[in-house]
Amino acid sequence: PRAAAIAELVLWIGYLQWHFRTNGSGLPPQPILKDFRNIECRDAVLAYDAVETVLDERGQPVSRWDGVTTKPHPVTGEPVPDENARLPLQRYLNPRQAEWPQADFIVGNPPFIGAGGMRAALGDGYVEALRKTWQAVPESADLVMFWWHHAAQLVATGKAQRFGLITTNSLKQTFNRRVVQSALDKGISLAFAVPDHPWVDSADGAAVRIAMTVGTAGGGEGQLLSVTDEQEAGGEGLQVTLQEQVGLIHADLRIGANVAAAKALRANSGISSPGFKLHGAGFIVTPSEAARLDADAPIKVYRNGRDLTDRPRGVQLIDLFGLTVEEVRARYPATYQWVVERVKPERDQNARASYRDSWWIFGEPRRDLRPMLVGLPRYIATVETAKHRTLQFLEAEIAPDNMLICIASADALHLGVLSSCVHVVWALAAGGRLGVGNDPRYNKSRCFEPFPLPAASEAQQAHIGDLAEQLDAHRKRQQAAHPALTLTGMYNVLEKLRRGEALNAKDKAIHEQGLVSVLKSLHDELDAAVLDAYGWSDLAPQLAAHADAALKAAAEETLLVRLVALNAERAAEEAKGYIRWLRPDYQQPTAQPRQADMVLDDGGQDTLPGETSSALAVQRLPWPATLPAQVAAVARLLAASPLPLSEGELAARFTGKGSWKKRLPQIVDTLEALGRVRRQGARVAGVGEVSGAL
């Protein structure tokens, strides 16, 4: 009620300011202060008839742990949930979408509650009713997106003119961005946006990051203000410097290359995943604690984000995935007792039945990640949210934490490309930023899966792979020699070197221990090699660390435009059946296609010896009876193919009897003489359209 009264007063003050600005000194209508009842004090997104307590079959109230209160465990002494601290479960009767009063303009600062914290803040019953009522809002979206979605709906249907909302800067993250993209697809455009701005929550002084968006009906350009500098203002908040751009604002609150519209590529599918999400700190043990457990228990080396960016803690992880609780108790009794005492009390109070019932297994054991890593000696990992976007190899026996994004490849080529400036620029644009530190966030579905790798030659692949091996070995060697040296410290100094800043005493020590100039040299060579593999070496001078800031920003935008275009080209290839698998042996184990030599056929008898076939089949064409028709058919097929074909692949596109395949070389020679095709080594590419009367 107090907030509603203040909001009414603020609107009235705003009206008075408008009146005097537009009418001069004339007095407004009397009385000046009046209760117009324009603000309603009620739930803005969920309406319901009543709330009742959930009862069990015996008529007793159903409750859950309050999520806060703990007590010492009788054996370990560690804090565990107090099962006597309960909250009743509630059911909302006849839940429905709340209706808003008619308005021309909608403004607001909705609650900043993330998807993961909604149940604790609002209760299970409320969240379940809310999700059921607003099914168009993704289940993983933050609470603020219910306001955003509803306001956009009203504007799209002509029931309001504009809306402007303050949200957290997580608006740009994948699940929230889907709400924004859906509105843009329905005719909403963003007239104004500030994608990332500092904010101080007056309730507790907490520093957060916000975004501001204004939506209007119809297409059109908008004004985008980006924070370029933040300084203490001597009071509450910060003094910020803003840079303005005008153009079409995309769902990720960017102008320019539409990175948010890039599609996930099948070539990158099925080989990336977050690490294990434990839901129980009791799974983590020190080496001395592990020594007290069963000698043959499944205990692995464990790494989380801080282990990679700072210094490894040296802890290990009990991983009982694949075992029944009876098998654990019988085969590993000491380990069983450990998790019973340190994991089960917490999991017993979890609201999700699968977490309660399978308490000895990680909450998210990553059933998809485990087969990805089988047979690999190592895999690529990066920290989901980190100041610097670094990737490195981890040995296969290392168990990754949920905050690590794992890419199941042991190929140094992949590590090299993903460690280059090309991928880092893409990841920064696609993944957004998160948290009080405003650190870049790596989302696999936006940063990795749509990212097109270069079609590099064998020599280029070998060069990039060699540089990646050197880079990975250099960092690990220096950290092993200097236990206090951190990856974050090395890259902090590297950034200073790139900007030409003077190093202080601490920086100089890190520079000496980490041989950071060597690190810089490796990255510079790697960037140049990867740009060359894409055929974009023209951008190298502007993307270099010492380049002018404006030129570098322009080059990064050009790079993003090219990557978006390449993503669209690869997606079109995949739609026609050509997929550049990163790990064909794993991603397509039955077909086992070679990346550079995929043939689209149905596996029939006309496939030439030594050829392979894709899992995706296309209809094969009948071989024409007459020579003119044969020439026209071959020319038309090559002109329509997105990629050059070998003669064997070309033959696999037709079906027929007799010795017709022997004519293909002569037909190709004829088409080349006519300028209708061109040879590229052992392959042939079509040139332009071909008429049927050729």
XYZ file of C-alpha atoms in Angstrom:
694
model
C 0.000 0.000 0.000
C 2.792 2.459 0.801
C 4.461 1.843 -2.575
C 1.140 2.288 -4.369
C 0.580 5.635 -2.636
C 4.086 6.811 -3.514
C 3.578 5.769 -7.142
C 0.324 7.768 -7.284
C 2.115 10.818 -5.868
C 5.024 10.488 -8.313
C 2.636 10.393 -11.269
C 0.816 13.448 -9.931
C 4.095 15.375 -9.509
C 5.005 14.397 -13.060
C 1.665 15.723 -14.266
C 2.252 19.046 -12.512
C 5.735 19.351 -14.061
C 4.261 18.658 -17.492
C 1.499 21.202 -16.910
C 3.862 24.057 -16.047
C 6.280 23.217 -18.864
C 3.492 23.276 -21.454
C 1.168 25.973 -20.023
C 3.569 28.361 -18.349
C 2.461 29.911 -15.075
C -1.232 29.050 -15.333
C -2.575 27.043 -12.421
C -3.733 23.479 -12.984
C -7.324 22.440 -12.244
C -8.332 22.598 -8.594
C -7.869 20.870 -6.257
C -4.201 20.350 -7.076
C -3.962 17.207 -4.938
C -6.671 14.655 -5.538
C -6.949 10.880 -5.175
C -7.531 9.758 -8.750
C -7.148 6.080 -7.806
C -5.024 5.452 -10.892
C -2.749 3.033 -9.042
C -4.175 -0.289 -7.910
C -2.454 -2.143 -5.096
C -2.606 -5.787 -6.196
C -0.703 -8.574 -7.908
C 0.197 -7.380 -11.409
C 0.602 -10.752 -13.106
C -1.488 -13.370 -11.283
C -5.147 -13.217 -10.291
C -6.857 -15.966 -8.292
C -9.973 -16.564 -6.208
C -8.363 -17.876 -3.031
C -5.346 -19.628 -1.544
C -5.693 -22.869 0.387
C -3.272 -25.101 2.257
C -2.471 -28.392 0.544
C -3.585 -31.392 2.612
C -2.435 -35.001 2.385
C -4.718 -38.056 2.209
C -5.121 -37.919 6.005
C -6.178 -34.298 5.945
C -2.875 -33.072 7.380
C -1.142 -29.953 5.956
C 1.678 -30.696 3.511
C 4.802 -28.662 4.189
C 8.404 -28.277 3.100
C 11.635 -27.110 4.687
C 11.788 -23.319 4.884
C 15.057 -23.327 2.943
C 16.886 -21.337 5.626
C 16.907 -22.902 9.078
C 19.673 -25.410 9.823
C 20.906 -27.474 12.756
C 24.216 -29.266 13.474
C 24.442 -32.813 12.202
C 24.816 -35.192 15.213
C 27.859 -36.918 13.656
C 29.604 -34.380 11.451
C 28.599 -31.213 13.294
C 28.028 -29.534 9.942
C 24.853 -27.475 9.385
C 22.061 -29.484 7.759
C 18.416 -28.566 7.097
C 16.250 -28.471 10.203
C 13.327 -30.683 9.272
C 11.196 -29.030 11.976
C 11.384 -25.620 10.285
C 8.517 -26.023 7.829
C 6.478 -23.898 5.479
C 2.988 -25.051 4.444
C 2.446 -25.756 0.753
C -0.306 -23.654 -0.773
C -2.620 -24.076 -3.728
C -3.950 -21.101 -5.712
C -7.572 -21.565 -6.781
C -8.640 -20.557 -10.286
C -5.337 -18.887 -11.213
C -5.487 -16.621 -14.258
C -3.652 -13.785 -15.899
C -4.103 -10.492 -14.093
C -5.814 -7.797 -16.142
C -4.257 -4.355 -16.239
C -6.199 -1.089 -16.243
C -6.472 0.603 -19.629
C -3.457 2.817 -20.256
C -1.733 4.520 -23.171
C 1.727 4.064 -21.703
C 3.057 1.368 -19.386
C 6.078 2.066 -17.181
C 7.479 -0.008 -14.391
C 10.335 -1.428 -12.355
C 9.170 -5.028 -11.746
C 10.720 -7.259 -9.052
C 14.244 -8.513 -9.752
C 13.831 -12.205 -8.972
C 15.698 -14.743 -11.086
C 14.091 -17.970 -12.271
C 16.119 -20.002 -9.780
C 15.059 -17.900 -6.783
C 11.346 -17.616 -7.484
C 10.243 -20.632 -5.455
C 12.169 -19.554 -2.373
C 10.884 -15.980 -2.631
C 7.274 -16.581 -3.696
C 6.487 -20.161 -2.699
C 6.002 -23.336 -4.719
C 2.257 -22.883 -5.091
C 2.534 -19.360 -6.453
C 5.248 -20.254 -8.960
C 3.369 -23.321 -10.186
C 0.211 -21.244 -10.685
C 2.183 -18.515 -12.431
C 3.908 -20.916 -14.837
C 0.636 -22.683 -15.612
C -1.137 -19.401 -16.291
C 1.543 -17.781 -18.459
C 2.640 -20.711 -20.623
C 3.968 -18.395 -23.354
C 6.745 -17.280 -20.973
C 9.599 -19.861 -20.887
C 9.845 -21.759 -17.617
C 13.434 -20.614 -17.125
C 12.616 -16.915 -17.600
C 13.015 -14.440 -14.730
C 9.982 -12.978 -12.961
C 10.373 -9.602 -14.703
C 9.664 -11.220 -18.073
C 6.008 -11.755 -17.173
C 5.632 -7.966 -17.062
C 7.650 -7.582 -20.266
C 5.614 -10.201 -22.120
C 2.244 -8.785 -21.046
C 3.218 -5.184 -21.827
C 4.464 -6.231 -25.265
C 1.202 -8.105 -25.904
C -0.851 -5.011 -25.090
C 1.197 -2.815 -27.405
C 1.208 -5.400 -30.211
C -2.610 -5.628 -30.103
C -3.086 -1.852 -30.038
C -4.317 -1.681 -26.431
C -1.372 0.543 -25.435
C 0.994 2.822 -27.344
C 4.337 2.099 -25.687
C 5.880 0.403 -22.690
C 9.096 1.096 -20.830
C 10.498 -1.243 -18.200
C 13.572 -1.461 -15.999
C 14.807 -5.044 -15.758
C 18.010 -6.783 -14.780
C 20.595 -6.981 -17.540
C 19.827 -10.705 -17.740
C 17.121 -9.618 -20.196
C 19.745 -10.404 -22.870
C 20.329 -13.955 -21.657
C 18.983 -16.881 -23.654
C 15.723 -17.739 -21.868
C 14.712 -14.125 -21.279
C 15.766 -13.150 -24.800
C 13.221 -15.592 -26.201
C 10.446 -13.415 -24.791
C 11.940 -10.333 -26.454
C 12.427 -12.117 -29.787
C 8.846 -13.394 -29.715
C 7.600 -9.808 -29.298
C 9.810 -8.565 -32.136
C 8.435 -11.349 -34.344
C 4.919 -10.107 -33.599
C 5.576 -6.553 -34.754
C 7.068 -4.886 -31.685
C 10.212 -2.814 -32.164
C 12.555 -1.388 -29.556
C 12.487 2.407 -29.680
C 15.013 2.856 -26.869
C 17.324 0.585 -24.928
C 20.151 0.696 -22.416
C 21.486 -2.867 -22.355
C 23.736 -2.657 -19.307
C 23.692 0.044 -16.622
C 24.796 0.146 -12.954
C 22.064 0.281 -10.337
C 21.957 0.515 -6.568
C 19.082 -1.227 -4.857
C 17.950 1.297 -2.262
C 16.548 -1.457 -0.053
C 19.912 -2.921 0.890
C 22.440 -0.967 -1.153
C 23.231 -4.001 -3.314
C 24.920 -3.254 -6.607
C 23.231 -4.896 -9.594
C 23.204 -4.367 -13.339
C 20.044 -3.342 -15.143
C 18.698 -2.962 -18.651
C 16.084 -0.441 -19.806
C 13.850 -1.069 -22.802
C 11.042 0.823 -24.536
C 8.790 -1.130 -26.891
C 6.478 0.304 -29.527
C 4.293 -1.106 -32.281
C 5.600 -1.483 -35.812
C 9.090 -1.757 -37.196
C 11.670 0.974 -37.067
C 14.973 2.085 -35.703
C 15.654 2.826 -32.064
C 18.071 4.717 -29.855
C 20.642 2.510 -28.116
C 22.688 3.974 -25.252
C 25.722 1.987 -24.133
C 27.720 2.710 -20.983
C 31.341 3.429 -21.902
C 32.602 4.625 -18.502
C 31.543 4.546 -14.843
C 32.880 6.849 -12.117
C 32.037 7.336 -8.455
C 29.762 10.359 -8.170
C 30.393 11.112 -4.500
C 26.931 9.971 -3.460
C 24.573 7.128 -4.200
C 25.137 5.499 -7.561
C 27.691 6.135 -10.283
C 28.289 8.813 -12.873
C 28.140 7.089 -16.268
C 29.205 8.090 -19.749
C 26.888 6.933 -22.534
C 27.495 6.372 -26.225
C 24.513 6.651 -28.571
C 23.726 4.554 -31.630
C 20.648 4.666 -33.833
C 19.482 1.647 -35.790
C 17.449 -1.530 -35.636
C 17.757 -2.915 -32.090
C 17.838 -6.714 -31.965
C 16.628 -9.025 -29.206
C 20.076 -9.056 -27.596
C 19.917 -5.241 -27.357
C 22.528 -4.723 -30.057
C 22.582 -2.703 -33.267
C 24.417 -4.098 -36.264
C 25.116 -7.775 -36.842
C 22.089 -9.763 -35.726
C 24.004 -12.286 -33.643
C 20.833 -13.192 -31.752
C 19.291 -14.531 -34.969
C 22.139 -17.007 -35.635
C 20.932 -20.603 -35.750
C 22.434 -23.552 -33.922
C 24.422 -25.697 -36.335
C 24.081 -29.469 -36.429
C 27.822 -29.656 -37.015
C 28.351 -28.402 -33.439
C 25.497 -30.354 -31.869
C 25.742 -32.991 -29.184
C 29.310 -32.293 -28.051
C 28.881 -29.525 -25.467
C 27.357 -29.508 -22.012
C 27.662 -27.912 -18.589
C 29.412 -30.031 -15.986
C 27.866 -31.856 -13.046
C 25.390 -29.983 -10.840
C 25.818 -31.576 -7.440
C 22.982 -30.395 -5.187
C 25.005 -31.510 -2.212
C 28.383 -30.237 -1.049
C 28.912 -33.568 0.724
C 29.974 -35.123 -2.588
C 33.165 -33.025 -2.426
C 36.021 -34.487 -0.384
C 39.620 -33.588 0.308
C 42.363 -36.137 -0.493
C 42.695 -36.985 3.208
C 38.937 -37.524 3.511
C 38.929 -39.641 0.362
C 41.669 -41.807 1.875
C 39.275 -42.758 4.694
C 36.674 -44.029 2.249
C 36.616 -47.274 0.267
C 39.830 -47.758 -1.698
C 38.022 -48.612 -4.931
C 35.209 -46.061 -4.588
C 34.456 -43.973 -7.723
C 36.191 -40.769 -6.632
C 37.498 -38.322 -9.237
C 39.536 -35.142 -9.386
C 37.123 -32.202 -9.356
C 37.386 -28.741 -10.906
C 35.054 -25.777 -10.710
C 35.326 -22.294 -12.194
C 37.569 -20.907 -9.500
C 39.874 -23.908 -9.777
C 40.512 -22.902 -13.379
C 40.731 -19.109 -13.081
C 42.453 -18.981 -9.681
C 44.234 -21.963 -8.118
C 42.988 -25.565 -7.911
C 41.744 -26.480 -4.443
C 42.905 -30.079 -4.853
C 39.499 -31.513 -3.947
C 37.884 -34.676 -5.268
C 34.346 -35.781 -6.069
C 32.330 -38.862 -5.146
C 30.485 -39.891 -8.314
C 28.022 -42.743 -7.754
C 26.154 -42.356 -11.037
C 24.980 -45.677 -12.487
C 24.751 -47.422 -9.102
C 21.639 -48.228 -7.097
C 21.627 -47.225 -3.465
C 21.787 -50.924 -2.525
C 24.864 -51.392 -4.697
C 26.556 -48.406 -3.094
C 25.876 -49.720 0.409
C 27.091 -53.227 -0.425
C 30.197 -52.336 -2.450
C 31.275 -49.054 -0.828
C 29.968 -49.016 2.787
C 32.272 -46.212 4.004
C 31.351 -44.057 1.041
C 27.684 -44.849 1.583
C 27.882 -43.666 5.177
C 29.655 -40.481 4.092
C 26.926 -39.437 1.652
C 24.136 -40.577 3.994
C 25.425 -38.186 6.637
C 26.487 -35.288 4.393
C 24.165 -35.346 1.365
C 20.931 -37.093 2.298
C 19.772 -34.651 5.034
C 19.849 -31.775 2.558
C 18.303 -33.719 -0.304
C 15.518 -35.072 1.893
C 14.158 -31.516 2.073
C 14.360 -30.814 -1.675
C 11.067 -29.968 -3.331
C 11.884 -31.987 -6.459
C 11.026 -35.662 -6.080
C 13.857 -36.890 -8.317
C 16.413 -35.093 -6.131
C 14.919 -36.534 -2.935
C 14.561 -40.086 -4.213
C 17.991 -40.321 -5.889
C 19.845 -38.520 -3.141
C 23.163 -40.428 -3.631
C 23.467 -39.196 -7.251
C 24.190 -35.640 -8.372
C 21.103 -33.509 -8.883
C 22.076 -33.116 -12.539
C 24.451 -36.013 -13.350
C 24.643 -34.955 -17.039
C 23.637 -38.170 -18.761
C 24.354 -36.514 -22.105
C 27.866 -35.353 -21.172
C 29.150 -38.738 -20.003
C 28.951 -40.555 -23.371
C 30.463 -37.491 -25.072
C 33.664 -37.938 -23.058
C 34.009 -41.714 -23.454
C 37.237 -42.576 -25.251
C 38.630 -39.028 -25.146
C 41.989 -38.428 -23.451
C 41.015 -34.799 -22.797
C 38.284 -32.243 -23.430
C 37.960 -28.472 -23.743
C 36.517 -26.447 -20.849
C 35.753 -22.803 -20.154
C 34.237 -21.097 -17.112
C 30.637 -20.080 -17.738
C 30.982 -16.636 -16.146
C 34.491 -15.194 -16.047
C 36.331 -11.933 -16.541
C 38.444 -13.330 -19.395
C 37.206 -15.815 -21.976
C 39.848 -18.528 -21.803
C 39.542 -22.157 -22.864
C 41.848 -25.017 -21.955
C 42.228 -28.774 -22.109
C 41.279 -30.831 -19.053
C 42.279 -34.456 -18.668
C 39.406 -36.857 -19.244
C 39.417 -38.153 -15.657
C 38.671 -34.668 -14.256
C 35.041 -34.210 -13.201
C 33.755 -30.746 -14.231
C 31.484 -28.568 -12.127
C 28.196 -27.152 -13.385
C 29.831 -23.747 -13.912
C 32.190 -25.187 -16.511
C 31.052 -25.479 -20.114
C 32.604 -28.601 -21.593
C 33.247 -29.169 -25.287
C 33.872 -32.851 -25.912
C 36.784 -32.603 -28.315
C 40.432 -33.510 -27.917
C 41.338 -31.750 -31.182
C 43.812 -28.900 -30.718
C 42.368 -27.291 -33.874
C 39.084 -26.744 -32.049
C 40.834 -25.350 -28.976
C 42.826 -23.000 -31.198
C 39.837 -21.606 -33.082
C 37.786 -21.204 -29.903
C 40.713 -19.462 -28.157
C 41.155 -16.953 -30.990
C 39.895 -13.383 -31.159
C 37.320 -14.523 -33.744
C 35.503 -16.713 -31.246
C 36.072 -14.390 -28.284
C 34.448 -11.455 -30.122
C 31.543 -13.732 -31.069
C 31.152 -15.112 -27.532
C 31.121 -11.638 -25.981
C 28.391 -10.523 -28.366
C 26.326 -13.721 -28.196
C 26.623 -14.534 -24.506
C 26.123 -11.178 -22.848
C 27.219 -10.288 -19.351
C 26.025 -11.223 -15.903
C 26.469 -10.506 -12.228
C 27.685 -7.609 -10.119
C 31.112 -7.864 -11.733
C 29.434 -7.678 -15.146
C 31.572 -10.588 -16.319
C 31.063 -12.178 -19.746
C 28.852 -15.254 -19.712
C 29.398 -18.233 -22.006
C 26.135 -19.883 -22.977
C 26.765 -22.993 -25.049
C 23.531 -22.717 -27.018
C 24.386 -19.174 -28.144
C 28.196 -19.001 -28.010
C 29.218 -22.442 -29.249
C 26.420 -24.198 -31.116
C 25.803 -21.437 -33.731
C 29.506 -20.593 -34.124
C 30.815 -21.572 -37.599
C 34.365 -22.901 -37.622
C 36.558 -22.177 -40.669
C 36.936 -24.548 -43.610
C 40.685 -24.675 -43.065
C 43.181 -26.489 -45.257
C 45.219 -29.316 -43.758
C 48.234 -27.007 -43.420
C 46.153 -24.347 -41.695
C 44.616 -26.932 -39.362
C 48.063 -28.210 -38.401
C 49.377 -24.683 -37.765
C 46.403 -23.662 -35.615
C 46.573 -26.933 -33.678
C 50.286 -26.512 -33.013
C 49.789 -22.969 -31.672
C 46.919 -24.156 -29.468
C 49.067 -26.934 -27.999
C 51.808 -24.398 -27.265
C 49.325 -21.995 -25.657
C 47.784 -24.654 -23.423
C 51.176 -26.063 -22.422
C 52.668 -22.631 -21.719
C 49.970 -21.590 -19.255
C 50.008 -24.921 -17.426
C 53.803 -25.029 -17.289
C 54.091 -21.574 -15.749
C 51.318 -22.238 -13.230
C 52.946 -25.521 -12.226
C 56.252 -23.717 -11.694
C 54.616 -20.907 -9.690
C 51.723 -22.219 -7.529
C 50.515 -18.700 -6.674
C 50.151 -17.745 -10.343
C 46.544 -17.575 -11.548
C 45.056 -17.555 -15.008
C 43.098 -14.398 -14.154
C 46.302 -12.674 -13.041
C 48.102 -13.641 -16.242
C 45.295 -12.322 -18.435
C 44.927 -9.125 -16.393
C 48.557 -8.372 -17.198
C 48.075 -9.467 -20.804
C 45.255 -6.928 -21.183
C 47.524 -4.196 -19.824
C 50.234 -5.155 -22.303
C 47.711 -5.004 -25.121
C 46.567 -1.544 -24.047
C 50.128 -0.314 -23.585
C 49.595 0.442 -19.878
C 52.452 0.627 -17.375
C 52.806 -2.391 -15.078
C 52.967 -1.974 -11.315
C 55.174 -4.110 -9.084
C 52.582 -6.871 -8.715
C 51.968 -6.907 -12.466
C 55.690 -7.167 -13.155
C 55.972 -10.180 -10.851
C 53.079 -11.889 -12.642
C 54.605 -10.948 -15.986
C 57.883 -12.569 -15.001
C 56.342 -15.720 -13.531
C 53.812 -16.190 -16.317
C 56.093 -15.100 -19.159
C 53.134 -13.016 -20.277
C 54.901 -11.557 -23.294
C 55.251 -15.130 -24.572
C 51.538 -15.595 -23.872
C 50.787 -12.460 -25.891
C 52.936 -13.642 -28.784
C 51.140 -16.998 -28.889
C 47.729 -15.330 -28.892
C 48.766 -12.878 -31.610
C 50.009 -15.694 -33.837
C 46.915 -17.758 -33.128
C 44.606 -14.853 -34.004
C 46.435 -14.299 -37.293
C 46.360 -18.008 -38.172
C 42.614 -18.354 -37.472
C 41.742 -15.192 -39.424
C 43.783 -16.577 -42.319
C 41.846 -19.854 -42.152
C 38.587 -17.926 -42.500
C 40.061 -15.867 -45.350
C 39.657 -12.690 -43.321
C 43.262 -11.598 -42.874
C 42.213 -8.103 -44.007
C 40.793 -7.572 -40.496
C 43.977 -8.567 -38.680
C 45.566 -5.076 -38.435
C 42.394 -3.493 -37.019
C 41.740 -6.376 -34.588
C 45.279 -6.257 -33.201
C 45.578 -5.302 -29.552
C 47.361 -2.007 -30.243
C 44.839 -0.849 -32.867
C 42.868 2.385 -32.525
C 39.755 1.792 -30.375
C 37.321 3.090 -32.984
C 38.939 1.082 -35.781
C 38.984 -2.012 -33.610
C 35.296 -1.640 -32.748
C 34.462 -1.264 -36.443
C 36.543 -4.328 -37.308
C 34.826 -6.371 -34.579
C 31.432 -5.370 -35.984
C 32.579 -6.379 -39.482
C 33.787 -9.684 -38.050
C 30.383 -10.302 -36.459
C 28.593 -9.469 -39.708
C 30.751 -12.014 -41.536
C 30.212 -14.673 -38.863
C 26.438 -14.168 -38.970
C 26.547 -14.498 -42.765
C 28.721 -17.623 -42.503
C 26.303 -19.075 -39.954
C 23.447 -18.538 -42.416
C 25.504 -20.135 -45.198
C 26.296 -23.181 -43.051
C 22.654 -23.481 -41.977
C 21.642 -23.476 -45.659
C 24.242 -26.182 -46.356
C 22.877 -28.295 -43.530
C 19.329 -27.865 -44.795
C 20.529 -29.453 -48.063
C 22.256 -32.295 -46.231
C 25.882 -31.214 -46.018
C 27.054 -31.136 -42.413
C 30.620 -30.318 -41.379
C 30.633 -32.515 -38.268
C 33.263 -31.551 -35.697
C 33.366 -35.128 -34.392
C 31.810 -37.271 -37.131
C 32.824 -40.525 -35.449
C 30.734 -39.588 -32.396
C 28.022 -37.384 -33.871
C 27.262 -39.825 -36.722
C 28.681 -43.177 -35.541
C 26.697 -45.319 -37.974
C 27.498 -43.381 -41.141
C 30.992 -42.256 -40.131
C 31.235 -39.587 -42.854
C 34.501 -37.833 -43.500
C 34.087 -34.108 -42.956
C 35.594 -33.079 -46.292
C 34.121 -35.886 -48.387
C 30.452 -36.313 -47.542
C 28.217 -37.854 -50.189
C 24.460 -37.439 -50.160
C 22.997 -40.737 -51.326
C 20.681 -43.473 -50.175
C 23.357 -46.107 -49.787
C 22.304 -47.961 -52.942
C 24.397 -50.072 -55.278
C 25.479 -47.108 -57.396
C 27.749 -45.671 -54.674
C 31.357 -45.883 -55.818
C 33.891 -47.912 -53.799
C 35.541 -45.949 -51.001
C 32.752 -43.381 -50.762
C 30.862 -42.633 -47.568
C 27.288 -41.572 -47.047
C 25.608 -39.030 -44.828
C 22.850 -39.967 -42.453
C 20.672 -37.490 -44.325
C 19.477 -38.852 -47.680
C 18.277 -36.929 -50.719
C 16.299 -38.266 -53.637
C 18.584 -39.558 -56.382
C 17.884 -38.477 -59.915
C 17.358 -40.935 -62.782
C 20.177 -40.845 -65.335
C 18.790 -39.299 -68.561
C 18.706 -41.366 -71.721
C 20.170 -38.851 -74.217
C 23.551 -37.107 -74.133
C 22.152 -33.502 -74.251
C 19.847 -34.292 -71.330
C 22.747 -35.880 -69.440
C 24.913 -32.784 -69.896
C 22.071 -30.514 -68.793
C 21.330 -32.668 -65.742
C 24.953 -32.671 -64.548
C 25.268 -28.913 -65.111
C 22.040 -28.206 -63.259
C 23.018 -30.386 -60.302
C 26.439 -28.731 -59.967
C 24.916 -25.259 -60.233
C 22.484 -26.076 -57.410
C 25.070 -27.702 -55.119
C 26.245 -25.449 -52.254
C 29.670 -27.138 -52.372
C 32.041 -28.517 -55.018
C 31.614 -32.237 -55.707
C 34.040 -34.949 -56.695
C 33.156 -37.110 -59.694
C 32.351 -39.941 -57.303
C 29.977 -37.747 -55.321
C 28.434 -36.548 -58.551
C 27.811 -40.112 -59.698
C 26.178 -40.897 -56.353
C 23.495 -38.284 -57.066
C 22.145 -40.319 -60.006
C 20.757 -43.803 -60.411
C 20.819 -45.869 -63.601
C 21.922 -49.077 -65.287
C 24.812 -49.809 -67.589
C 28.149 -48.030 -67.903
C 26.816 -44.480 -67.751
C 29.333 -43.447 -65.032
C 32.159 -43.718 -67.542
C 30.719 -40.710 -69.404
C 30.920 -38.378 -66.415
C 34.562 -37.243 -66.916
C 33.846 -36.336 -70.559
C 30.662 -34.474 -69.608
C 32.512 -32.517 -66.914
C 35.272 -31.642 -69.395
C 32.663 -30.403 -71.853
C 30.970 -28.237 -69.221
C 34.329 -26.820 -68.143
C 35.128 -25.883 -71.770
C 31.746 -24.144 -71.995
C 32.465 -22.194 -68.783
C 29.574 -23.836 -66.936
C 31.737 -25.446 -64.240
C 35.177 -24.916 -62.782
C 37.539 -27.433 -61.261
C 38.830 -27.018 -57.712
C 41.462 -29.714 -57.383
C 39.648 -33.045 -57.547
C 36.270 -31.342 -57.178
C 33.972 -29.508 -59.552
C 31.816 -26.468 -58.824
C 28.901 -25.200 -60.898
C 28.830 -21.675 -62.345
C 25.448 -19.967 -62.689
C 22.104 -21.325 -63.893
C 21.830 -23.851 -66.708
C 18.902 -24.180 -69.097
C 17.396 -27.503 -70.033
C 18.306 -26.970 -73.713
C 22.095 -26.872 -73.163
